Amino acid sequence: MIFCIYFDIKKGLGAYYFSLKLARLFIKSSQAWVTLATNDSYSLGALVLAHSLKRVGTTRRLVVMVTTGVTLVMQDQLRAVFDEVHLVDVLDSKDAVNLALLARPDLGITFTKLHCWRLTNYNKCVFLDADTLVLQPCDELFDREEFSAAPDPGWPDCFNSGVFVFRPNEDTYKSLLSLALSKGSFDGGDQGLLNTYFNDWATRDINRHLPFIYNMCSPSHYSYLPAFKQFGEGVKIAHFIGPNKPWSQYFDSETKQVRPSPTAGHLKYLFQFWWDLFCAHVHPHLSPDMAGLASAFSQMKLGEPSPAATVELQEHLRRSAWEQGSMDFMGADAFDNIWSKIMDTVNKGPNK
Ligand code: UDP
Ligand code: GLC
Ligand code: MN
């Protein structure tokens, strides 16, 4: 009799733990990391990001939103690494609100990010820019609520929209688009719009403030170096904001070492970590049929010098960032570099 009760309790407990496990599994499969790539170069970032998440053993699903700007062969590669490759329109011609957006080209391609609210197969998600890199496990972000994000280093009463926790919801998507139409975005991108929409983020609930270690933006290493030195080891997600992306750094394929400008300082180690993941997991699967840098990198043979075309393309990217007005003041475009270039030219003289 006692034996029977004992076994009944054991069975009951077993079933309880089993259903608990099932419930947890279900919750996890309804949660996802989401990123975006509208071309093959940003897809390189997305691929490295996915591998960085796998490296730390995430239990959540990996989703990448792509537009037709990503080549089919790159989409195949993304499919091999992400659980889901979700095709989205830069502008949906069937959507009256979106169509009206056509008249606002200045809003920029980052508005495509807003499609993440339409991923309603998932319950809760964390959006990560394709230029972020996960350094340590951070699945605990899924315990946070919409809308959680970390402060922007440029204006800390605003959040940076490179990392945020959200709940997919078609209504939120629609409201965001109508806000885009009525008020627009104060920075021309998604960050300005989202800060207007979630405008009580700074004051309402401190739990919605993600610690900076979940979105350590690259300029912090020079704008507040002592803090970077003190807290840098705890960083879980690094974000390479601005034009100075890891994939546009000079990379010596012979030694597999990245060679950023000397002013990159500690960022160099983060760039190198990005390139280590790239060499191990991404480079072997690149194809010349991909576009831009992805195609150029596919020609690169590790252990041999980079082909001239690759170096030229990286230089071109840095230069066009300058021409668009987004100079890398503390990096390759730093005053010292410009000054030494000027002196070089002056010293050469007109006929030399
Ligand atoms: N993005 C993209 N294609 C572009 C520009 C941006 O796919 O041409 C996506 C990508 O996920 C990127 C995000 O939008 O990480 C935001 O852009 P970016 O990271 O360059 O902005 P930053 O963080 O430097 O301000
Ligand atoms: C920001 C964010 C980025 C966003 C962009 C446009 O600096 O880092 O995620 O897409 O601005 O608003
Ligand atoms: Mn970014």
PDB file of C-alpha atoms in Angstrom, residues 39-305:
ATOM      1  CA  ASN A  39      22.683  43.190 -48.717  1.00  0.00           C
ATOM      2  CA  ASP A  40      25.495  40.639 -48.791  1.00  0.00           C
ATOM      3  CA  SER A  41      27.949  42.763 -46.805  1.00  0.00           C
ATOM      4  CA  TYR A  42      25.607  43.121 -43.814  1.00  0.00           C
ATOM      5  CA  SER A  43      24.865  39.396 -44.247  1.00  0.00           C
ATOM      6  CA  LEU A  44      28.506  38.759 -43.344  1.00  0.00           C
ATOM      7  CA  GLY A  45      27.806  40.549 -40.067  1.00  0.00           C
ATOM      8  CA  ALA A  46      24.634  38.517 -39.569  1.00  0.00           C
ATOM      9  CA  LEU A  47      26.506  35.250 -40.137  1.00  0.00           C
ATOM     10  CA  VAL A  48      29.270  36.088 -37.672  1.00  0.00           C
ATOM     11  CA  LEU A  49      26.631  37.251 -35.175  1.00  0.00           C
ATOM     12  CA  ALA A  50      24.781  33.922 -35.486  1.00  0.00           C
ATOM     13  CA  HIS A  51      27.980  31.993 -34.897  1.00  0.00           C
ATOM     14  CA  SER A  52      28.755  34.160 -31.878  1.00  0.00           C
ATOM     15  CA  LEU A  53      25.317  33.240 -30.450  1.00  0.00           C
ATOM     16  CA  LYS A  54      25.874  29.544 -31.142  1.00  0.00           C
ATOM     17  CA  ARG A  55      29.300  29.717 -29.512  1.00  0.00           C
ATOM     18  CA  VAL A  56      27.756  30.792 -26.201  1.00  0.00           C
ATOM     19  CA  GLY A  57      25.152  28.018 -26.438  1.00  0.00           C
ATOM     20  CA  THR A  58      21.942  30.007 -26.822  1.00  0.00           C
ATOM     21  CA  THR A  59      18.770  27.937 -26.533  1.00  0.00           C
ATOM     22  CA  ARG A  60      16.665  30.430 -28.505  1.00  0.00           C
ATOM     23  CA  ARG A  61      15.938  30.358 -32.219  1.00  0.00           C
ATOM     24  CA  LEU A  62      17.875  32.462 -34.735  1.00  0.00           C
ATOM     25  CA  VAL A  63      15.955  34.506 -37.300  1.00  0.00           C
ATOM     26  CA  VAL A  64      17.319  36.788 -40.005  1.00  0.00           C
ATOM     27  CA  MET A  65      15.124  39.150 -42.002  1.00  0.00           C
ATOM     28  CA  VAL A  66      16.433  39.706 -45.522  1.00  0.00           C
ATOM     29  CA  THR A  67      15.345  41.749 -48.522  1.00  0.00           C
ATOM     30  CA  THR A  68      15.818  40.886 -52.174  1.00  0.00           C
ATOM     31  CA  GLY A  69      19.039  42.912 -51.988  1.00  0.00           C
ATOM     32  CA  VAL A  70      20.636  39.764 -50.547  1.00  0.00           C
ATOM     33  CA  THR A  71      21.748  37.376 -53.319  1.00  0.00           C
ATOM     34  CA  LEU A  72      20.083  33.961 -53.465  1.00  0.00           C
ATOM     35  CA  VAL A  73      23.357  32.196 -52.846  1.00  0.00           C
ATOM     36  CA  MET A  74      23.875  34.295 -49.697  1.00  0.00           C
ATOM     37  CA  GLN A  75      20.298  33.546 -48.618  1.00  0.00           C
ATOM     38  CA  ASP A  76      21.149  29.826 -48.904  1.00  0.00           C
ATOM     39  CA  GLN A  77      24.159  30.350 -46.697  1.00  0.00           C
ATOM     40  CA  LEU A  78      22.077  32.237 -44.134  1.00  0.00           C
ATOM     41  CA  ARG A  79      19.550  29.378 -44.209  1.00  0.00           C
ATOM     42  CA  ALA A  80      22.316  26.943 -43.286  1.00  0.00           C
ATOM     43  CA  VAL A  81      23.084  28.879 -40.116  1.00  0.00           C
ATOM     44  CA  PHE A  82      19.810  30.537 -39.033  1.00  0.00           C
ATOM     45  CA  ASP A  83      16.661  28.634 -38.064  1.00  0.00           C
ATOM     46  CA  GLU A  84      14.637  30.968 -40.239  1.00  0.00           C
ATOM     47  CA  VAL A  85      15.367  33.330 -43.117  1.00  0.00           C
ATOM     48  CA  HIS A  86      12.430  35.685 -43.393  1.00  0.00           C
ATOM     49  CA  LEU A  87      12.049  37.668 -46.609  1.00  0.00           C
ATOM     50  CA  VAL A  88      10.717  41.197 -46.046  1.00  0.00           C
ATOM     51  CA  ASP A  89      10.062  44.121 -48.378  1.00  0.00           C
ATOM     52  CA  VAL A  90      12.013  47.304 -48.068  1.00  0.00           C
ATOM     53  CA  LEU A  91       8.652  48.892 -48.893  1.00  0.00           C
ATOM     54  CA  ASP A  92       5.515  46.881 -49.341  1.00  0.00           C
ATOM     55  CA  SER A  93       3.709  48.155 -52.416  1.00  0.00           C
ATOM     56  CA  LYS A  94       0.431  46.601 -51.215  1.00  0.00           C
ATOM     57  CA  ASP A  95       0.439  48.595 -48.035  1.00  0.00           C
ATOM     58  CA  ALA A  96      -1.002  52.102 -48.352  1.00  0.00           C
ATOM     59  CA  VAL A  97       0.941  53.369 -45.373  1.00  0.00           C
ATOM     60  CA  ASN A  98       4.147  51.864 -46.645  1.00  0.00           C
ATOM     61  CA  LEU A  99       3.515  53.272 -50.111  1.00  0.00           C
ATOM     62  CA  ALA A 100       3.252  56.747 -48.696  1.00  0.00           C
ATOM     63  CA  LEU A 101       6.623  56.128 -47.142  1.00  0.00           C
ATOM     64  CA  LEU A 102       8.045  55.973 -50.652  1.00  0.00           C
ATOM     65  CA  ALA A 103       7.919  59.739 -50.694  1.00  0.00           C
ATOM     66  CA  ARG A 104      10.274  59.774 -47.702  1.00  0.00           C
ATOM     67  CA  PRO A 105      13.462  58.180 -48.934  1.00  0.00           C
ATOM     68  CA  ASP A 106      15.331  59.962 -46.163  1.00  0.00           C
ATOM     69  CA  LEU A 107      13.773  57.630 -43.631  1.00  0.00           C
ATOM     70  CA  GLY A 108      16.317  55.119 -44.797  1.00  0.00           C
ATOM     71  CA  ILE A 109      16.633  51.422 -45.150  1.00  0.00           C
ATOM     72  CA  THR A 110      16.845  50.822 -41.401  1.00  0.00           C
ATOM     73  CA  PHE A 111      13.064  51.263 -41.291  1.00  0.00           C
ATOM     74  CA  THR A 112      13.025  47.715 -42.669  1.00  0.00           C
ATOM     75  CA  LYS A 113      13.867  46.728 -39.097  1.00  0.00           C
ATOM     76  CA  LEU A 114      10.276  47.519 -38.124  1.00  0.00           C
ATOM     77  CA  HIS A 115       9.163  44.331 -39.894  1.00  0.00           C
ATOM     78  CA  CYS A 116      10.411  42.494 -36.801  1.00  0.00           C
ATOM     79  CA  TRP A 117       7.084  43.320 -35.096  1.00  0.00           C
ATOM     80  CA  ARG A 118       5.397  41.169 -37.738  1.00  0.00           C
ATOM     81  CA  LEU A 119       7.190  37.973 -36.685  1.00  0.00           C
ATOM     82  CA  THR A 120       4.106  36.915 -34.760  1.00  0.00           C
ATOM     83  CA  ASN A 121       5.085  33.224 -34.757  1.00  0.00           C
ATOM     84  CA  TYR A 122       7.227  34.278 -31.854  1.00  0.00           C
ATOM     85  CA  ASN A 123       6.129  35.561 -28.527  1.00  0.00           C
ATOM     86  CA  LYS A 124       9.136  37.474 -27.401  1.00  0.00           C
ATOM     87  CA  CYS A 125      12.280  38.401 -29.315  1.00  0.00           C
ATOM     88  CA  VAL A 126      15.540  40.250 -28.985  1.00  0.00           C
ATOM     89  CA  PHE A 127      16.575  42.290 -32.001  1.00  0.00           C
ATOM     90  CA  LEU A 128      20.302  42.561 -32.669  1.00  0.00           C
ATOM     91  CA  ASP A 129      21.869  44.738 -35.379  1.00  0.00           C
ATOM     92  CA  ALA A 130      23.993  42.769 -37.829  1.00  0.00           C
ATOM     93  CA  ASP A 131      27.013  44.744 -36.591  1.00  0.00           C
ATOM     94  CA  THR A 132      26.744  43.347 -33.064  1.00  0.00           C
ATOM     95  CA  LEU A 133      28.799  40.502 -31.655  1.00  0.00           C
ATOM     96  CA  VAL A 134      27.843  38.300 -28.711  1.00  0.00           C
ATOM     97  CA  LEU A 135      30.750  37.672 -26.360  1.00  0.00           C
ATOM     98  CA  GLN A 136      29.095  35.905 -23.420  1.00  0.00           C
ATOM     99  CA  PRO A 137      25.824  34.017 -22.796  1.00  0.00           C
ATOM    100  CA  CYS A 138      22.930  36.458 -22.587  1.00  0.00           C
ATOM    101  CA  ASP A 139      19.708  34.416 -22.916  1.00  0.00           C
ATOM    102  CA  GLU A 140      18.583  36.137 -19.702  1.00  0.00           C
ATOM    103  CA  LEU A 141      17.584  39.053 -21.947  1.00  0.00           C
ATOM    104  CA  PHE A 142      14.415  37.068 -22.686  1.00  0.00           C
ATOM    105  CA  ASP A 143      13.334  37.629 -19.072  1.00  0.00           C
ATOM    106  CA  ARG A 144      12.955  41.339 -19.883  1.00  0.00           C
ATOM    107  CA  GLU A 145       9.808  42.931 -21.243  1.00  0.00           C
ATOM    108  CA  GLU A 146       8.988  45.071 -24.272  1.00  0.00           C
ATOM    109  CA  PHE A 147      10.416  47.611 -24.654  1.00  0.00           C
ATOM    110  CA  SER A 148      13.871  47.168 -23.178  1.00  0.00           C
ATOM    111  CA  ALA A 149      17.051  48.655 -24.585  1.00  0.00           C
ATOM    112  CA  ALA A 150      20.346  50.172 -23.449  1.00  0.00           C
ATOM    113  CA  PRO A 151      21.160  53.893 -23.436  1.00  0.00           C
ATOM    114  CA  ASP A 152      22.729  55.410 -26.518  1.00  0.00           C
ATOM    115  CA  PRO A 153      26.233  56.656 -25.729  1.00  0.00           C
ATOM    116  CA  GLY A 154      25.625  59.853 -27.741  1.00  0.00           C
ATOM    117  CA  TRP A 155      22.430  60.857 -25.853  1.00  0.00           C
ATOM    118  CA  PRO A 156      21.800  58.524 -22.918  1.00  0.00           C
ATOM    119  CA  ASP A 157      18.179  59.682 -22.427  1.00  0.00           C
ATOM    120  CA  CYS A 158      17.589  57.918 -25.740  1.00  0.00           C
ATOM    121  CA  PHE A 159      18.072  54.204 -26.190  1.00  0.00           C
ATOM    122  CA  ASN A 160      20.252  52.707 -28.878  1.00  0.00           C
ATOM    123  CA  SER A 161      18.175  50.594 -31.244  1.00  0.00           C
ATOM    124  CA  GLY A 162      20.900  48.085 -32.077  1.00  0.00           C
ATOM    125  CA  VAL A 163      19.771  45.737 -29.246  1.00  0.00           C
ATOM    126  CA  PHE A 164      16.205  45.638 -27.937  1.00  0.00           C
ATOM    127  CA  VAL A 165      13.662  43.277 -26.401  1.00  0.00           C
ATOM    128  CA  PHE A 166      10.225  43.312 -28.038  1.00  0.00           C
ATOM    129  CA  ARG A 167       7.007  41.388 -28.515  1.00  0.00           C
ATOM    130  CA  PRO A 168       5.944  40.846 -32.129  1.00  0.00           C
ATOM    131  CA  ASN A 169       2.532  42.348 -32.677  1.00  0.00           C
ATOM    132  CA  GLU A 170       0.927  43.458 -35.937  1.00  0.00           C
ATOM    133  CA  ASP A 171      -0.803  46.407 -34.204  1.00  0.00           C
ATOM    134  CA  THR A 172       2.499  47.754 -32.904  1.00  0.00           C
ATOM    135  CA  TYR A 173       3.896  47.495 -36.434  1.00  0.00           C
ATOM    136  CA  LYS A 174       0.974  49.480 -37.843  1.00  0.00           C
ATOM    137  CA  SER A 175       1.184  52.165 -35.145  1.00  0.00           C
ATOM    138  CA  LEU A 176       4.895  52.528 -35.765  1.00  0.00           C
ATOM    139  CA  LEU A 177       4.262  53.065 -39.472  1.00  0.00           C
ATOM    140  CA  SER A 178       1.569  55.653 -38.888  1.00  0.00           C
ATOM    141  CA  LEU A 179       3.866  57.463 -36.484  1.00  0.00           C
ATOM    142  CA  ALA A 180       6.501  57.414 -39.223  1.00  0.00           C
ATOM    143  CA  LEU A 181       4.028  59.150 -41.488  1.00  0.00           C
ATOM    144  CA  SER A 182       2.668  61.671 -39.037  1.00  0.00           C
ATOM    145  CA  LYS A 183       5.873  62.632 -37.251  1.00  0.00           C
ATOM    146  CA  GLY A 184       8.735  60.963 -39.091  1.00  0.00           C
ATOM    147  CA  SER A 185      11.956  60.064 -37.393  1.00  0.00           C
ATOM    148  CA  PHE A 186      14.174  62.665 -35.816  1.00  0.00           C
ATOM    149  CA  ASP A 187      17.324  60.855 -36.947  1.00  0.00           C
ATOM    150  CA  GLY A 188      16.022  59.593 -40.255  1.00  0.00           C
ATOM    151  CA  GLY A 189      16.363  55.990 -39.101  1.00  0.00           C
ATOM    152  CA  ASP A 190      14.562  53.517 -36.877  1.00  0.00           C
ATOM    153  CA  GLN A 191      16.248  54.756 -33.707  1.00  0.00           C
ATOM    154  CA  GLY A 192      14.648  58.215 -33.861  1.00  0.00           C
ATOM    155  CA  LEU A 193      11.237  56.744 -34.595  1.00  0.00           C
ATOM    156  CA  LEU A 194      11.419  54.090 -31.879  1.00  0.00           C
ATOM    157  CA  ASN A 195      12.554  56.653 -29.311  1.00  0.00           C
ATOM    158  CA  THR A 196       9.541  58.795 -30.186  1.00  0.00           C
ATOM    159  CA  TYR A 197       7.210  55.795 -29.978  1.00  0.00           C
ATOM    160  CA  PHE A 198       8.577  54.378 -26.711  1.00  0.00           C
ATOM    161  CA  ASN A 199       9.062  57.872 -25.362  1.00  0.00           C
ATOM    162  CA  ASP A 200       8.718  57.005 -21.674  1.00  0.00           C
ATOM    163  CA  TRP A 201      11.588  54.527 -21.827  1.00  0.00           C
ATOM    164  CA  ALA A 202      13.935  56.901 -20.000  1.00  0.00           C
ATOM    165  CA  THR A 203      11.680  57.467 -17.014  1.00  0.00           C
ATOM    166  CA  ARG A 204       8.985  54.806 -16.637  1.00  0.00           C
ATOM    167  CA  ASP A 205      10.659  51.616 -15.498  1.00  0.00           C
ATOM    168  CA  ILE A 206      14.319  51.052 -14.742  1.00  0.00           C
ATOM    169  CA  ASN A 207      13.891  47.349 -15.643  1.00  0.00           C
ATOM    170  CA  ARG A 208      13.482  48.427 -19.254  1.00  0.00           C
ATOM    171  CA  HIS A 209      16.979  49.936 -19.149  1.00  0.00           C
ATOM    172  CA  LEU A 210      19.339  47.233 -20.263  1.00  0.00           C
ATOM    173  CA  PRO A 211      22.760  47.551 -18.702  1.00  0.00           C
ATOM    174  CA  PHE A 212      25.316  48.954 -21.109  1.00  0.00           C
ATOM    175  CA  ILE A 213      27.151  45.597 -21.164  1.00  0.00           C
ATOM    176  CA  TYR A 214      24.340  44.323 -23.429  1.00  0.00           C
ATOM    177  CA  ASN A 215      25.095  46.963 -26.050  1.00  0.00           C
ATOM    178  CA  MET A 216      28.590  48.296 -25.600  1.00  0.00           C
ATOM    179  CA  CYS A 217      28.850  50.734 -28.475  1.00  0.00           C
ATOM    180  CA  SER A 218      32.261  50.974 -30.067  1.00  0.00           C
ATOM    181  CA  PRO A 219      33.000  54.696 -29.451  1.00  0.00           C
ATOM    182  CA  SER A 220      32.909  54.031 -25.696  1.00  0.00           C
ATOM    183  CA  HIS A 221      36.478  52.813 -25.760  1.00  0.00           C
ATOM    184  CA  TYR A 222      37.657  56.356 -26.384  1.00  0.00           C
ATOM    185  CA  SER A 223      34.817  58.475 -25.058  1.00  0.00           C
ATOM    186  CA  TYR A 224      35.105  56.882 -21.588  1.00  0.00           C
ATOM    187  CA  LEU A 225      38.248  54.761 -21.582  1.00  0.00           C
ATOM    188  CA  PRO A 226      38.481  54.352 -17.763  1.00  0.00           C
ATOM    189  CA  ALA A 227      34.975  52.807 -17.677  1.00  0.00           C
ATOM    190  CA  PHE A 228      35.856  50.598 -20.621  1.00  0.00           C
ATOM    191  CA  LYS A 229      38.935  49.401 -18.711  1.00  0.00           C
ATOM    192  CA  GLN A 230      36.952  48.858 -15.507  1.00  0.00           C
ATOM    193  CA  PHE A 231      33.889  47.121 -16.935  1.00  0.00           C
ATOM    194  CA  GLY A 232      35.053  45.914 -20.361  1.00  0.00           C
ATOM    195  CA  GLU A 233      35.509  42.315 -19.208  1.00  0.00           C
ATOM    196  CA  GLY A 234      31.820  42.066 -18.348  1.00  0.00           C
ATOM    197  CA  VAL A 235      30.665  43.093 -21.829  1.00  0.00           C
ATOM    198  CA  LYS A 236      28.214  40.568 -23.272  1.00  0.00           C
ATOM    199  CA  ILE A 237      27.335  42.224 -26.568  1.00  0.00           C
ATOM    200  CA  ALA A 238      29.595  44.574 -28.518  1.00  0.00           C
ATOM    201  CA  HIS A 239      28.087  46.899 -31.120  1.00  0.00           C
ATOM    202  CA  PHE A 240      30.269  48.353 -33.868  1.00  0.00           C
ATOM    203  CA  ILE A 241      28.256  51.502 -34.519  1.00  0.00           C
ATOM    204  CA  GLY A 242      29.209  54.002 -37.193  1.00  0.00           C
ATOM    205  CA  PRO A 243      30.963  53.417 -40.475  1.00  0.00           C
ATOM    206  CA  ASN A 244      33.849  51.518 -38.911  1.00  0.00           C
ATOM    207  CA  LYS A 245      32.494  47.990 -39.288  1.00  0.00           C
ATOM    208  CA  PRO A 246      34.607  44.870 -38.634  1.00  0.00           C
ATOM    209  CA  TRP A 247      34.244  43.768 -42.265  1.00  0.00           C
ATOM    210  CA  SER A 248      35.572  47.084 -43.571  1.00  0.00           C
ATOM    211  CA  GLN A 249      38.793  46.872 -41.538  1.00  0.00           C
ATOM    212  CA  TYR A 250      42.011  45.987 -43.282  1.00  0.00           C
ATOM    213  CA  PHE A 251      42.477  42.257 -42.792  1.00  0.00           C
ATOM    214  CA  ASP A 252      45.781  40.536 -43.459  1.00  0.00           C
ATOM    215  CA  SER A 253      44.692  37.165 -44.808  1.00  0.00           C
ATOM    216  CA  GLU A 254      48.249  35.839 -44.671  1.00  0.00           C
ATOM    217  CA  THR A 255      48.533  36.186 -40.877  1.00  0.00           C
ATOM    218  CA  LYS A 256      44.742  36.195 -40.228  1.00  0.00           C
ATOM    219  CA  GLN A 257      45.223  39.369 -38.233  1.00  0.00           C
ATOM    220  CA  VAL A 258      43.043  42.450 -38.536  1.00  0.00           C
ATOM    221  CA  ARG A 259      44.998  45.672 -38.922  1.00  0.00           C
ATOM    222  CA  PRO A 260      42.766  48.557 -37.855  1.00  0.00           C
ATOM    223  CA  SER A 261      44.235  52.030 -37.474  1.00  0.00           C
ATOM    224  CA  PRO A 262      46.398  52.334 -34.320  1.00  0.00           C
ATOM    225  CA  THR A 263      43.766  54.635 -32.794  1.00  0.00           C
ATOM    226  CA  ALA A 264      41.295  51.706 -32.681  1.00  0.00           C
ATOM    227  CA  GLY A 265      42.988  50.798 -29.361  1.00  0.00           C
ATOM    228  CA  HIS A 266      41.140  48.066 -27.460  1.00  0.00           C
ATOM    229  CA  LEU A 267      38.591  47.732 -30.224  1.00  0.00           C
ATOM    230  CA  LYS A 268      41.271  45.845 -32.106  1.00  0.00           C
ATOM    231  CA  TYR A 269      40.666  42.779 -29.899  1.00  0.00           C
ATOM    232  CA  LEU A 270      36.952  42.866 -30.646  1.00  0.00           C
ATOM    233  CA  PHE A 271      37.616  43.248 -34.365  1.00  0.00           C
ATOM    234  CA  GLN A 272      40.029  40.323 -34.154  1.00  0.00           C
ATOM    235  CA  PHE A 273      37.414  38.164 -32.395  1.00  0.00           C
ATOM    236  CA  TRP A 274      34.948  38.977 -35.203  1.00  0.00           C
ATOM    237  CA  TRP A 275      37.542  37.978 -37.810  1.00  0.00           C
ATOM    238  CA  ASP A 276      38.425  34.757 -35.931  1.00  0.00           C
ATOM    239  CA  LEU A 277      34.775  33.683 -36.110  1.00  0.00           C
ATOM    240  CA  PHE A 278      34.620  34.819 -39.725  1.00  0.00           C
ATOM    241  CA  CYS A 279      37.690  32.733 -40.700  1.00  0.00           C
ATOM    242  CA  ALA A 280      36.521  29.642 -38.823  1.00  0.00           C
ATOM    243  CA  HIS A 281      32.854  29.558 -39.817  1.00  0.00           C
ATOM    244  CA  VAL A 282      31.965  32.007 -42.574  1.00  0.00           C
ATOM    245  CA  HIS A 283      34.865  32.272 -45.002  1.00  0.00           C
ATOM    246  CA  PRO A 284      34.832  28.559 -46.005  1.00  0.00           C
ATOM    247  CA  HIS A 285      31.258  28.932 -47.297  1.00  0.00           C
ATOM    248  CA  LEU A 286      31.571  32.138 -49.314  1.00  0.00           C
ATOM    249  CA  SER A 287      31.125  32.073 -53.061  1.00  0.00           C
ATOM    250  CA  PRO A 288      32.203  34.360 -55.918  1.00  0.00           C
ATOM    251  CA  ASP A 289      28.503  34.466 -56.913  1.00  0.00           C
ATOM    252  CA  MET A 290      27.778  36.517 -53.814  1.00  0.00           C
ATOM    253  CA  ALA A 291      27.877  40.300 -54.036  1.00  0.00           C
ATOM    254  CA  GLY A 292      30.308  42.997 -52.937  1.00  0.00           C
ATOM    255  CA  LEU A 293      32.657  42.223 -50.088  1.00  0.00           C
ATOM    256  CA  ALA A 294      31.299  38.681 -49.656  1.00  0.00           C
ATOM    257  CA  SER A 295      32.375  37.858 -53.204  1.00  0.00           C
ATOM    258  CA  ALA A 296      35.731  39.609 -52.749  1.00  0.00           C
ATOM    259  CA  PHE A 297      36.391  37.721 -49.494  1.00  0.00           C
ATOM    260  CA  SER A 298      35.594  34.424 -51.215  1.00  0.00           C
ATOM    261  CA  GLN A 299      38.666  34.980 -53.432  1.00  0.00           C
ATOM    262  CA  MET A 300      40.834  35.436 -50.369  1.00  0.00           C
ATOM    263  CA  LYS A 301      42.989  32.439 -49.403  1.00  0.00           C
ATOM    264  CA  LEU A 302      43.821  32.281 -45.717  1.00  0.00           C
ATOM    265  CA  GLY A 303      47.582  31.990 -45.242  1.00  0.00           C
ATOM    266  CA  GLU A 304      48.207  34.005 -48.438  1.00  0.00           C
ATOM    267  CA  PRO A 305      48.194  37.782 -49.017  1.00  0.00           C
TER     268      PRO A 305
END
